[in-house]
Amino acid sequence: MDDRDEDAPVAVSLLRSGKVALLHPAEQVFEDMLAGWSGQQSSRLLSTKTIRARERHIRRFAEFCGSYPWDWTPGDVEEWTTQLLSGPRPLAPSSIRGYQNAVELFCTYLTDRRYDWGEQCMELFGTHPVQVCHEWNTAIHVSDHEANPAVRPLTRAELQQFFDYADYRVERARARHRKGWKSVFRDATLFKMIYAFGLRRREVAMLDLHDFTRNPDAAEFGRYGVCNVRWAKATRGSQPRRRAVLAVFDWTRPVLEEYVTDVLPMFDMADRAMLWPTERQSRVTGNHIGLKFAEYRDELGLDRALHPHCLRHSYVTHLIEDGFDPLFVQQQVGHRWGSTTALYTGVSGDYRNRVLRRALDQALQAPAEEGPTA
């Protein structure tokens, strides 16, 4: 029998499971909402990283509004977006969409009748959550490519210059008997592997020795004929995808063999499977890769807009220029659509002129067909 005082305020008298009174209803209900949403996303097997990022966005939006979900309005979304676009460092369109998408998904969860958040809020607060994100106040993805146009593939000359400089840093560190020369060697090899297999930063950082296997149809690469990527980019919050990338450059095997045989054993590692360990027995991070790339880039006087992902762009571009089938390239880099691979392709003027010349020569050499002439 429920022996609560009927005259007690609803906010205090409403009991949760376990008969625990809500002492701070608004805060506790909001936390319960976030916990329930987290569980709903976990049930869909979304990655922990995605779930946590979305929760941070919701907390940030709630802090901006100074209110809880049952008091949010579409105007709050518009004012928040205006703030995100202002200031010395406005967010990119893709980031804005990510923030708005988190709010929309959260509101969709709260307003779903299969959950009782609406009824609970009406009983506690006299109002209920509504969807505050609509097509008229949120960003729409209408452009195929929103990246900085200054971000481009490296030319073959720039790529060779970059790798030569990385090797020079190794030679200089060795000549000076620097203790950390093996880390410099590791970084030089890592950058070459990003390009050799068209990898993202996280994909290369998470590689282990056992991720390389033989390709029976390309015995010349030995045990490094296939790079099995286990930490590829996830889709819609799912777990990391996997793909197998075939070695295509003849220098891949000797570069990896030298590093694995002569340098890697010098690292003191807790996990002997790691391919890119640090002096502190941890993995190299994406942040380290970015900072080291920027250091080499600036030393060489290359465009400051270039970053490690440009090595992946270069891989796609150079394979297309060398005549590889576009579908093969698409599968190598793990794109679901050929149009995505096309965005990565920045073929040189020389390549396009060669294609044009070849097409024109074939047309001129073909027998003329009878028909009307201009």
Coordinates of C-alpha atoms in Angstrom, one line a residue:
M1 CA 0.0 0.0 0.0
D2 CA 1.3 3.5 -0.9
D3 CA 1.2 5.6 2.3
R4 CA 2.6 8.8 0.7
D5 CA 1.1 12.1 1.8
E6 CA -1.4 13.1 -0.9
D7 CA -0.7 16.8 -0.3
A8 CA 3.0 16.4 -0.8
P9 CA 4.4 18.1 -4.0
V10 CA 4.4 15.8 -7.0
A11 CA 8.1 16.5 -7.7
V12 CA 9.0 15.0 -4.4
S13 CA 6.4 12.3 -3.9
L14 CA 6.9 10.6 -7.3
L15 CA 8.9 7.4 -6.6
R16 CA 11.3 5.7 -8.9
S17 CA 11.9 2.0 -9.0
G18 CA 13.2 0.9 -5.6
K19 CA 11.0 3.4 -3.8
V20 CA 13.6 6.2 -3.9
A21 CA 12.2 9.7 -3.8
L22 CA 13.4 12.3 -6.4
L23 CA 15.1 14.9 -4.2
H24 CA 16.3 16.9 -7.3
P25 CA 13.7 16.0 -9.9
A26 CA 15.0 18.1 -12.9
E27 CA 18.6 17.0 -12.6
Q28 CA 17.8 13.4 -11.9
V29 CA 15.3 13.0 -14.7
F30 CA 17.8 14.6 -17.1
E31 CA 20.5 12.2 -16.1
D32 CA 18.0 9.3 -16.4
M33 CA 17.1 10.5 -19.9
L34 CA 20.8 10.5 -20.9
A35 CA 21.4 7.1 -19.4
G36 CA 18.3 5.6 -21.1
W37 CA 19.4 7.1 -24.4
S38 CA 22.9 5.7 -23.9
G39 CA 21.4 2.2 -23.3
Q40 CA 19.2 2.5 -26.4
Q41 CA 22.2 3.3 -28.5
S42 CA 24.3 0.6 -26.9
S43 CA 21.5 -1.9 -27.8
R44 CA 22.0 -0.8 -31.4
L45 CA 25.7 -1.8 -31.1
L46 CA 26.8 1.8 -31.7
S47 CA 30.4 2.5 -30.7
T48 CA 31.2 3.9 -27.2
K49 CA 33.0 6.8 -28.8
T50 CA 29.9 7.8 -30.7
I51 CA 27.6 7.6 -27.7
R52 CA 29.9 9.6 -25.5
A53 CA 30.4 12.3 -28.2
R54 CA 26.6 12.7 -28.6
E55 CA 26.1 12.9 -24.8
R56 CA 28.7 15.7 -24.7
H57 CA 26.8 17.6 -27.4
I58 CA 23.5 17.3 -25.4
R59 CA 25.1 18.5 -22.2
R60 CA 26.6 21.4 -24.1
F61 CA 23.3 22.3 -25.6
A62 CA 21.5 22.1 -22.2
E63 CA 24.2 24.3 -20.7
F64 CA 23.7 26.9 -23.4
C65 CA 19.9 26.8 -23.0
G66 CA 20.0 26.9 -19.2
S67 CA 17.1 24.6 -19.2
Y68 CA 16.1 20.9 -19.5
P69 CA 14.7 19.0 -22.5
W70 CA 11.1 19.5 -21.6
D71 CA 11.6 23.3 -21.9
W72 CA 13.6 23.3 -25.1
T73 CA 12.2 25.2 -28.2
P74 CA 13.3 25.4 -31.8
G75 CA 14.5 28.9 -31.1
D76 CA 17.1 27.5 -28.7
V77 CA 18.5 25.5 -31.6
E78 CA 18.7 28.5 -33.8
E79 CA 20.4 30.7 -31.2
W80 CA 22.9 27.8 -30.4
T81 CA 23.8 27.4 -34.0
T82 CA 24.3 31.1 -34.3
Q83 CA 26.8 31.0 -31.4
L84 CA 28.6 28.0 -32.9
L85 CA 29.1 29.9 -36.2
S86 CA 30.3 33.1 -34.5
G87 CA 33.5 33.9 -32.6
P88 CA 37.2 33.7 -33.7
R89 CA 36.9 29.9 -34.5
P90 CA 33.5 29.1 -36.0
L91 CA 32.7 25.4 -36.4
A92 CA 32.8 23.8 -39.8
P93 CA 29.4 22.9 -41.5
S94 CA 30.0 19.2 -40.9
S95 CA 30.5 19.9 -37.1
I96 CA 27.4 22.0 -37.0
R97 CA 25.4 19.1 -38.5
G98 CA 26.9 16.7 -36.0
Y99 CA 25.8 18.9 -33.1
Q100 CA 22.3 19.4 -34.5
N101 CA 21.9 15.7 -35.3
A102 CA 22.7 14.7 -31.7
V103 CA 19.9 17.1 -30.4
E104 CA 17.5 15.7 -33.0
L105 CA 18.2 12.1 -32.2
F106 CA 17.9 12.8 -28.4
C107 CA 14.6 14.5 -28.9
T108 CA 13.4 11.7 -31.1
Y109 CA 14.1 9.3 -28.3
L110 CA 12.4 11.4 -25.7
T111 CA 9.2 11.9 -27.8
D112 CA 8.9 8.2 -28.8
R113 CA 5.8 6.8 -27.1
R114 CA 7.5 3.5 -26.6
Y115 CA 9.2 5.3 -23.7
D116 CA 7.3 7.1 -21.0
W117 CA 9.3 10.3 -20.8
G118 CA 6.4 12.4 -21.9
E119 CA 4.1 11.1 -19.2
Q120 CA 6.8 11.4 -16.5
C121 CA 7.5 15.0 -17.4
M122 CA 3.9 15.9 -17.5
E123 CA 3.4 14.5 -14.0
L124 CA 6.5 16.1 -12.6
F125 CA 6.8 19.4 -14.5
G126 CA 3.5 20.0 -16.2
T127 CA 5.1 19.9 -19.7
H128 CA 6.8 17.4 -21.9
P129 CA 9.7 17.2 -24.5
V130 CA 9.1 18.0 -28.1
Q131 CA 11.2 17.8 -31.3
V132 CA 13.1 21.1 -31.6
C133 CA 15.1 20.2 -34.7
H134 CA 13.3 20.6 -38.1
E135 CA 14.3 20.9 -41.7
W136 CA 13.8 24.7 -41.5
N137 CA 16.3 25.3 -38.6
T138 CA 19.0 22.7 -39.2
A139 CA 21.8 22.4 -41.7
I140 CA 21.2 20.2 -44.7
H141 CA 24.1 18.3 -46.4
V142 CA 23.7 19.6 -50.0
S143 CA 27.4 19.7 -51.1
D144 CA 29.3 16.6 -52.1
H145 CA 32.6 18.1 -50.9
E146 CA 33.0 20.7 -48.1
A147 CA 36.6 20.2 -47.3
N148 CA 39.1 23.1 -47.5
P149 CA 40.1 23.4 -51.2
A150 CA 43.7 24.0 -50.1
V151 CA 43.8 20.4 -48.8
R152 CA 45.1 18.4 -51.8
P153 CA 47.2 15.4 -52.7
L154 CA 50.9 15.9 -52.7
T155 CA 52.6 15.9 -56.1
R156 CA 55.0 13.1 -56.7
A157 CA 57.9 15.5 -56.3
E158 CA 56.6 16.8 -53.0
L159 CA 56.0 13.2 -51.8
Q160 CA 59.5 12.2 -52.6
Q161 CA 60.8 15.3 -51.0
F162 CA 58.9 14.5 -47.8
F163 CA 60.1 10.9 -47.6
D164 CA 63.7 12.0 -48.4
Y165 CA 63.5 14.5 -45.5
A166 CA 62.1 11.8 -43.2
D167 CA 65.1 9.6 -44.1
Y168 CA 67.5 12.5 -43.6
R169 CA 66.2 13.0 -40.1
V170 CA 66.9 9.3 -39.4
E171 CA 70.5 9.6 -40.7
R172 CA 71.1 12.8 -38.8
A173 CA 69.8 11.3 -35.5
R174 CA 72.0 8.2 -36.0
A175 CA 75.1 10.2 -36.8
R176 CA 74.7 12.3 -33.7
H177 CA 74.1 9.1 -31.6
R178 CA 70.8 10.4 -30.4
K179 CA 69.0 8.0 -28.1
G180 CA 65.7 8.5 -29.8
W181 CA 66.8 7.8 -33.3
K182 CA 64.7 4.6 -33.5
S183 CA 61.6 6.7 -32.9
V184 CA 62.6 8.9 -35.8
F185 CA 63.0 5.8 -37.9
R186 CA 59.6 4.6 -36.8
D187 CA 57.9 7.8 -37.8
A188 CA 59.6 7.7 -41.3
T189 CA 58.4 4.2 -41.8
L190 CA 54.9 5.0 -40.5
F191 CA 54.5 7.9 -43.0
K192 CA 55.5 5.7 -45.9
M193 CA 53.0 3.0 -44.8
I194 CA 50.2 5.6 -44.7
Y195 CA 50.9 6.3 -48.4
A196 CA 51.7 2.7 -49.3
F197 CA 48.3 1.4 -48.2
G198 CA 46.2 4.6 -48.3
L199 CA 45.5 4.6 -44.6
R200 CA 43.9 7.0 -42.2
R201 CA 45.7 8.1 -39.0
R202 CA 43.8 5.8 -36.7
E203 CA 44.0 2.9 -39.1
V204 CA 47.8 3.1 -39.2
A205 CA 48.2 3.8 -35.5
M206 CA 46.3 0.7 -34.5
L207 CA 48.2 -1.7 -36.8
D208 CA 49.8 -4.8 -35.3
L209 CA 52.4 -7.2 -36.7
H210 CA 49.8 -9.9 -37.3
D211 CA 47.7 -7.5 -39.4
F212 CA 50.1 -8.2 -42.4
T213 CA 49.6 -11.4 -44.3
R214 CA 50.7 -13.0 -47.6
N215 CA 49.0 -12.5 -50.9
P216 CA 49.3 -15.8 -52.8
D217 CA 48.9 -14.0 -56.1
A218 CA 51.7 -11.5 -55.3
A219 CA 54.5 -13.6 -53.7
E220 CA 57.0 -10.9 -54.3
F221 CA 55.6 -8.9 -51.3
G222 CA 56.3 -11.8 -48.9
R223 CA 54.5 -11.6 -45.6
Y224 CA 53.5 -8.0 -46.3
G225 CA 51.3 -8.6 -49.3
V226 CA 48.1 -7.7 -47.5
C227 CA 47.4 -5.1 -44.8
N228 CA 44.4 -6.1 -42.8
V229 CA 42.9 -2.9 -41.5
R230 CA 40.8 -3.5 -38.3
W231 CA 40.1 0.0 -37.3
A232 CA 38.6 1.6 -40.4
K233 CA 36.1 4.4 -40.2
A234 CA 32.8 3.4 -38.7
T235 CA 29.4 4.1 -40.4
R236 CA 26.6 5.8 -38.5
G237 CA 28.1 5.0 -35.2
S238 CA 28.7 1.3 -35.8
Q239 CA 31.8 -0.6 -34.8
P240 CA 35.0 0.0 -36.8
R241 CA 34.8 -1.6 -40.2
R242 CA 37.5 -3.9 -41.6
R243 CA 39.1 -4.2 -45.0
A244 CA 42.1 -5.9 -46.6
V245 CA 44.4 -3.6 -48.6
L246 CA 46.7 -5.2 -51.2
A247 CA 50.3 -4.0 -51.5
V248 CA 50.9 -2.3 -54.8
F249 CA 54.4 -0.6 -54.5
D250 CA 57.5 -2.8 -54.8
W251 CA 59.3 -0.8 -52.2
T252 CA 56.8 -1.7 -49.5
R253 CA 58.4 -5.0 -48.5
P254 CA 62.0 -3.8 -48.0
V255 CA 60.9 -0.7 -46.1
L256 CA 58.8 -2.8 -43.6
E257 CA 61.3 -5.6 -43.4
E258 CA 64.1 -3.3 -42.4
Y259 CA 62.0 -1.6 -39.7
V260 CA 60.5 -4.8 -38.3
T261 CA 63.8 -6.7 -38.3
D262 CA 66.3 -4.1 -37.3
V263 CA 64.5 -1.3 -35.4
L264 CA 61.3 -2.6 -33.8
P265 CA 63.1 -5.2 -31.5
M266 CA 65.0 -2.3 -29.9
F267 CA 61.8 -0.9 -28.4
D268 CA 60.9 -2.0 -24.9
M269 CA 57.3 -3.1 -25.4
A270 CA 54.7 -4.6 -23.0
D271 CA 52.8 -5.8 -26.1
R272 CA 55.2 -7.3 -28.7
A273 CA 52.5 -7.2 -31.3
M274 CA 52.4 -3.4 -31.6
L275 CA 53.9 -2.1 -34.9
W276 CA 54.4 1.5 -33.8
P277 CA 55.3 1.5 -30.1
T278 CA 56.6 4.6 -28.2
E279 CA 59.4 4.9 -25.7
R280 CA 56.8 4.6 -23.0
Q281 CA 55.4 1.3 -24.2
S282 CA 52.2 2.8 -25.6
R283 CA 50.9 3.1 -29.1
V284 CA 51.7 6.1 -31.3
T285 CA 48.6 8.4 -31.4
G286 CA 46.9 10.2 -34.2
N287 CA 47.9 13.5 -32.5
H288 CA 51.5 12.5 -32.7
I289 CA 51.3 11.7 -36.3
G290 CA 49.7 15.0 -37.1
L291 CA 52.2 17.0 -35.1
K292 CA 55.2 15.2 -36.6
F293 CA 53.8 15.6 -40.2
A294 CA 53.3 19.3 -39.5
E295 CA 56.9 19.6 -38.3
Y296 CA 58.3 18.0 -41.4
R297 CA 55.9 19.9 -43.7
D298 CA 56.9 23.3 -42.2
E299 CA 60.6 22.4 -42.4
L300 CA 60.2 21.7 -46.1
G301 CA 58.1 24.9 -46.7
L302 CA 55.1 23.0 -48.0
D303 CA 51.6 24.3 -47.8
R304 CA 50.4 24.6 -44.2
A305 CA 47.0 23.3 -45.2
L306 CA 48.5 19.9 -45.9
H307 CA 48.1 17.2 -43.2
P308 CA 48.6 13.4 -42.9
H309 CA 45.3 12.6 -44.6
C310 CA 46.8 14.2 -47.8
L311 CA 49.0 11.1 -48.0
R312 CA 45.9 9.0 -48.4
H313 CA 44.7 11.5 -51.1
S314 CA 48.0 11.1 -52.8
Y315 CA 47.7 7.3 -52.8
V316 CA 44.3 7.5 -54.6
T317 CA 45.5 10.1 -57.1
H318 CA 48.7 8.3 -58.0
L319 CA 47.0 5.0 -58.5
I320 CA 44.4 6.5 -60.8
E321 CA 47.2 8.3 -62.7
D322 CA 49.1 5.0 -63.0
G323 CA 46.1 3.3 -64.7
F324 CA 44.6 1.3 -61.8
D325 CA 40.9 0.5 -62.2
P326 CA 38.8 3.0 -60.2
L327 CA 36.8 0.1 -58.6
F328 CA 40.0 -1.4 -57.4
V329 CA 41.1 1.9 -55.8
Q330 CA 37.7 2.3 -54.2
Q331 CA 37.9 -1.1 -52.6
Q332 CA 41.5 -0.4 -51.5
V333 CA 40.6 2.7 -49.5
G334 CA 37.3 1.3 -48.3
H335 CA 34.8 3.7 -49.8
R336 CA 31.2 2.5 -50.2
W337 CA 30.7 4.7 -53.3
G338 CA 32.8 5.5 -56.2
S339 CA 31.8 9.2 -56.0
T340 CA 33.6 9.4 -52.6
T341 CA 36.8 8.1 -54.1
A342 CA 36.4 10.6 -56.9
L343 CA 36.5 13.4 -54.3
Y344 CA 39.9 12.2 -53.2
T345 CA 41.3 12.2 -56.7
G346 CA 43.3 15.2 -57.7
V347 CA 44.9 14.1 -60.9
S348 CA 47.6 16.3 -62.3
G349 CA 47.4 18.4 -65.4
D350 CA 50.0 16.2 -67.1
Y351 CA 47.9 13.1 -66.5
R352 CA 44.7 14.7 -67.9
N353 CA 46.6 16.0 -70.9
R354 CA 48.0 12.5 -71.6
V355 CA 44.5 11.1 -71.4
L356 CA 43.2 13.8 -73.7
R357 CA 46.1 13.3 -76.2
R358 CA 45.5 9.5 -76.2
A359 CA 41.8 9.9 -76.8
L360 CA 42.4 12.4 -79.6
D361 CA 45.0 10.2 -81.3
Q362 CA 42.7 7.2 -81.2
A363 CA 39.9 9.3 -82.7
L364 CA 42.1 10.7 -85.5
Q365 CA 43.5 7.2 -86.3
A366 CA 40.1 5.6 -86.5
P367 CA 38.7 5.2 -90.0
A368 CA 36.4 8.0 -90.9
E369 CA 32.7 7.0 -90.9
E370 CA 30.4 8.2 -93.6
G371 CA 28.0 10.8 -92.4
P372 CA 27.2 14.4 -92.4
T373 CA 30.1 16.8 -91.8
A374 CA 30.1 20.3 -90.3

